[in-house]
């Protein structure tokens, strides 16, 4: 594979590129950072935890020192559950804006927690809009909180968070954000998007390895969360209070993952922070989508809704097309793609995040071209009903 002109180093261990929304392809420096063992109690590791919290807060645009950052062990969903259990009062009611798998997971988590909620269900890929959110709140004055998935990774849609935030603010309610898959690449400035808490994780746009998530929340909300959590281990207030007092995580931290994450944060800063990272991912998306369209593929979403994180394509209607064969042939060429999650039609997804640039994305497109030829698929046009459905999305 030619990576000519690419500023990204070829994976040294010969592994394929992960065109997936995290875990993703990390740099060698990030992997290398994990070669050292650390004592969780040790002063040096405590300093690393403090540095990490500070660096993450610096990405929020918070100028009034109103926020704090609390890392939490586990995958991203653990942090979402921690956020829901810690920031929703037991007598509150939350409006879940759902347009895909992660919105559904939030509603399911609330079922487990037995917290009062209502779902505005937009199906698999329609965006929730500010107006309908305002109306829903008006019709149901019991609603105290609204939760939105910033980028719904299951379709790749970048939800209109600013208009949602404005609607929630005007209604005098509180906003929670699952910004898991975009934080660090798409601006989530707290001075523009007035959230009380948001969540993301180590293995998405900061390009670390999996092992923990982090919650960024208003300090007064952190104070108010005392004694509220349903869970001992997912109690954000307890983790926050302990960390502020001792500098340590409450239970065994993923030490290697934290050190790798700090390395990833350094690279993020060098690249130009949220702006620089976002620009590379946008370029990745634009080059990849243009190339795929040239091959005849169609995206689920119009350009307006495409995130720079991951893009859904319809599978070709051609009789020779088979996703599993397609997947395996691409894997042999060094690229791992992601299956789709649509009920509307068969689909697959290609991620734009991780240690990849536009040159690598061009290689992805040519690998797809070669694979179609091998499969003797001479047209990538999707089934007609998929295009008819898609036309309903403006
Ligand atoms: C990745 C992701 C999560 C968390 O998923 P885990 O598999 O638990 O890490 C949550 N929400 C969104 C939008 C995501 O992309």
PDB file of N, CA and C and ligand atoms in Angstrom, residues 21-23 74-80 102-103 105-106 149-154 178-182 199 201 203-204 210 309, ligand 1:
ATOM      1  N   UNK A  21     -15.583   4.053  14.527  1.00  0.00           N
ATOM      2  CA  UNK A  21     -15.691   5.244  15.382  1.00  0.00           C
ATOM      3  C   UNK A  21     -15.135   5.042  16.791  1.00  0.00           C
ATOM      4  N   UNK A  22     -14.093   4.309  16.954  1.00  0.00           N
ATOM      5  CA  UNK A  22     -13.470   4.095  18.262  1.00  0.00           C
ATOM      6  C   UNK A  22     -13.947   2.794  18.872  1.00  0.00           C
ATOM      7  N   UNK A  23     -13.003   1.894  19.246  1.00  0.00           N
ATOM      8  CA  UNK A  23     -11.568   2.074  19.149  1.00  0.00           C
ATOM      9  C   UNK A  23     -11.163   2.397  17.710  1.00  0.00           C
ATOM     10  N   UNK A  74     -14.134   2.528  32.729  1.00  0.00           N
ATOM     11  CA  UNK A  74     -15.113   1.812  31.918  1.00  0.00           C
ATOM     12  C   UNK A  74     -15.230   2.385  30.515  1.00  0.00           C
ATOM     13  N   UNK A  75     -16.080   1.796  29.708  1.00  0.00           N
ATOM     14  CA  UNK A  75     -16.293   2.308  28.355  1.00  0.00           C
ATOM     15  C   UNK A  75     -17.198   3.538  28.431  1.00  0.00           C
ATOM     16  N   UNK A  76     -17.467   4.154  27.309  1.00  0.00           N
ATOM     17  CA  UNK A  76     -18.266   5.376  27.272  1.00  0.00           C
ATOM     18  C   UNK A  76     -19.633   5.230  27.907  1.00  0.00           C
ATOM     19  N   UNK A  77     -20.269   4.090  27.688  1.00  0.00           N
ATOM     20  CA  UNK A  77     -21.621   3.890  28.235  1.00  0.00           C
ATOM     21  C   UNK A  77     -21.640   3.948  29.764  1.00  0.00           C
ATOM     22  N   UNK A  78     -20.526   3.555  30.387  1.00  0.00           N
ATOM     23  CA  UNK A  78     -20.453   3.629  31.853  1.00  0.00           C
ATOM     24  C   UNK A  78     -20.547   5.101  32.288  1.00  0.00           C
ATOM     25  N   UNK A  79     -19.888   5.971  31.518  1.00  0.00           N
ATOM     26  CA  UNK A  79     -19.909   7.393  31.857  1.00  0.00           C
ATOM     27  C   UNK A  79     -21.274   8.013  31.577  1.00  0.00           C
ATOM     28  N   UNK A  80     -21.946   7.537  30.511  1.00  0.00           N
ATOM     29  CA  UNK A  80     -23.304   8.031  30.240  1.00  0.00           C
ATOM     30  C   UNK A  80     -24.203   7.638  31.410  1.00  0.00           C
ATOM     31  N   UNK A 102     -27.637   5.189  20.008  1.00  0.00           N
ATOM     32  CA  UNK A 102     -27.143   5.736  21.273  1.00  0.00           C
ATOM     33  C   UNK A 102     -28.228   6.472  22.041  1.00  0.00           C
ATOM     34  N   UNK A 103     -29.176   7.083  21.318  1.00  0.00           N
ATOM     35  CA  UNK A 103     -30.345   7.669  21.974  1.00  0.00           C
ATOM     36  C   UNK A 103     -31.178   6.576  22.625  1.00  0.00           C
ATOM     37  N   UNK A 105     -30.061   3.729  23.669  1.00  0.00           N
ATOM     38  CA  UNK A 105     -29.339   3.207  24.827  1.00  0.00           C
ATOM     39  C   UNK A 105     -29.546   4.103  26.050  1.00  0.00           C
ATOM     40  N   UNK A 106     -29.634   5.405  25.817  1.00  0.00           N
ATOM     41  CA  UNK A 106     -29.876   6.336  26.923  1.00  0.00           C
ATOM     42  C   UNK A 106     -31.252   6.038  27.549  1.00  0.00           C
ATOM     43  N   UNK A 149     -27.804  13.484  21.880  1.00  0.00           N
ATOM     44  CA  UNK A 149     -26.570  12.856  21.382  1.00  0.00           C
ATOM     45  C   UNK A 149     -26.009  13.808  20.325  1.00  0.00           C
ATOM     46  N   UNK A 150     -24.835  14.325  20.589  1.00  0.00           N
ATOM     47  CA  UNK A 150     -24.250  15.366  19.735  1.00  0.00           C
ATOM     48  C   UNK A 150     -24.070  14.857  18.305  1.00  0.00           C
ATOM     49  N   UNK A 151     -23.306  13.779  18.153  1.00  0.00           N
ATOM     50  CA  UNK A 151     -23.235  13.097  16.853  1.00  0.00           C
ATOM     51  C   UNK A 151     -23.748  11.687  17.083  1.00  0.00           C
ATOM     52  N   UNK A 152     -24.853  11.348  16.433  1.00  0.00           N
ATOM     53  CA  UNK A 152     -25.414   9.995  16.591  1.00  0.00           C
ATOM     54  C   UNK A 152     -24.586   9.083  15.688  1.00  0.00           C
ATOM     55  N   UNK A 153     -23.676   8.358  16.329  1.00  0.00           N
ATOM     56  CA  UNK A 153     -22.670   7.586  15.608  1.00  0.00           C
ATOM     57  C   UNK A 153     -23.289   6.463  14.775  1.00  0.00           C
ATOM     58  N   UNK A 154     -24.515   6.063  15.114  1.00  0.00           N
ATOM     59  CA  UNK A 154     -25.101   4.932  14.385  1.00  0.00           C
ATOM     60  C   UNK A 154     -25.469   5.302  12.951  1.00  0.00           C
ATOM     61  N   UNK A 178     -24.461  13.876  25.245  1.00  0.00           N
ATOM     62  CA  UNK A 178     -23.572  12.754  24.939  1.00  0.00           C
ATOM     63  C   UNK A 178     -22.755  13.186  23.726  1.00  0.00           C
ATOM     64  N   UNK A 179     -21.568  13.698  24.004  1.00  0.00           N
ATOM     65  CA  UNK A 179     -20.705  14.182  22.918  1.00  0.00           C
ATOM     66  C   UNK A 179     -19.585  13.184  22.661  1.00  0.00           C
ATOM     67  N   UNK A 180     -19.872  11.935  23.027  1.00  0.00           N
ATOM     68  CA  UNK A 180     -18.867  10.879  22.990  1.00  0.00           C
ATOM     69  C   UNK A 180     -18.039  10.887  21.718  1.00  0.00           C
ATOM     70  N   UNK A 181     -18.724  10.843  20.579  1.00  0.00           N
ATOM     71  CA  UNK A 181     -18.002  10.577  19.328  1.00  0.00           C
ATOM     72  C   UNK A 181     -17.448  11.828  18.639  1.00  0.00           C
ATOM     73  N   UNK A 182     -17.714  13.016  19.162  1.00  0.00           N
ATOM     74  CA  UNK A 182     -17.190  14.221  18.491  1.00  0.00           C
ATOM     75  C   UNK A 182     -16.328  15.132  19.353  1.00  0.00           C
ATOM     76  N   UNK A 199     -20.457  14.283  28.266  1.00  0.00           N
ATOM     77  CA  UNK A 199     -19.640  13.101  28.456  1.00  0.00           C
ATOM     78  C   UNK A 199     -18.950  12.721  27.151  1.00  0.00           C
ATOM     79  N   UNK A 201     -15.259   9.990  25.775  1.00  0.00           N
ATOM     80  CA  UNK A 201     -14.377   8.921  26.254  1.00  0.00           C
ATOM     81  C   UNK A 201     -13.020   8.959  25.581  1.00  0.00           C
ATOM     82  N   UNK A 203     -11.300   6.879  23.752  1.00  0.00           N
ATOM     83  CA  UNK A 203     -10.962   6.234  22.475  1.00  0.00           C
ATOM     84  C   UNK A 203     -11.711   6.803  21.274  1.00  0.00           C
ATOM     85  N   UNK A 204     -12.096   8.063  21.336  1.00  0.00           N
ATOM     86  CA  UNK A 204     -12.764   8.662  20.183  1.00  0.00           C
ATOM     87  C   UNK A 204     -11.851   9.766  19.613  1.00  0.00           C
ATOM     88  N   UNK A 210      -9.120   2.583  24.469  1.00  0.00           N
ATOM     89  CA  UNK A 210     -10.303   2.464  25.338  1.00  0.00           C
ATOM     90  C   UNK A 210      -9.942   2.144  26.784  1.00  0.00           C
ATOM     91  N   UNK A 309     -17.143  12.464  11.420  1.00  0.00           N
ATOM     92  CA  UNK A 309     -16.778  11.337  12.286  1.00  0.00           C
ATOM     93  C   UNK A 309     -16.935  10.004  11.568  1.00  0.00           C
TER      94      UNK A 309
HETATM   95  C1  LIG B   1     -19.024   5.362  21.408  1.00  0.00           C
HETATM   96  C2  LIG B   1     -20.256   6.004  21.854  1.00  0.00           C
HETATM   97  C3  LIG B   1     -20.798   5.765  23.140  1.00  0.00           C
HETATM   98  C4  LIG B   1     -20.186   4.813  24.127  1.00  0.00           C
HETATM   99  O1  LIG B   1     -20.055   3.537  23.652  1.00  0.00           O
HETATM  100  P1  LIG B   1     -19.139   2.482  24.414  1.00  0.00           P
HETATM  101  O2  LIG B   1     -19.180   1.305  23.497  1.00  0.00           O
HETATM  102  O3  LIG B   1     -19.741   2.216  25.728  1.00  0.00           O
HETATM  103  O4  LIG B   1     -17.783   3.105  24.539  1.00  0.00           O
HETATM  104  C5  LIG B   1     -21.896   6.503  23.529  1.00  0.00           C
HETATM  105  N1  LIG B   1     -22.475   7.392  22.713  1.00  0.00           N
HETATM  106  C6  LIG B   1     -22.003   7.640  21.461  1.00  0.00           C
HETATM  107  C7  LIG B   1     -22.692   8.656  20.619  1.00  0.00           C
HETATM  108  C8  LIG B   1     -20.887   6.950  20.998  1.00  0.00           C
HETATM  109  O5  LIG B   1     -20.418   7.186  19.769  1.00  0.00           O
END
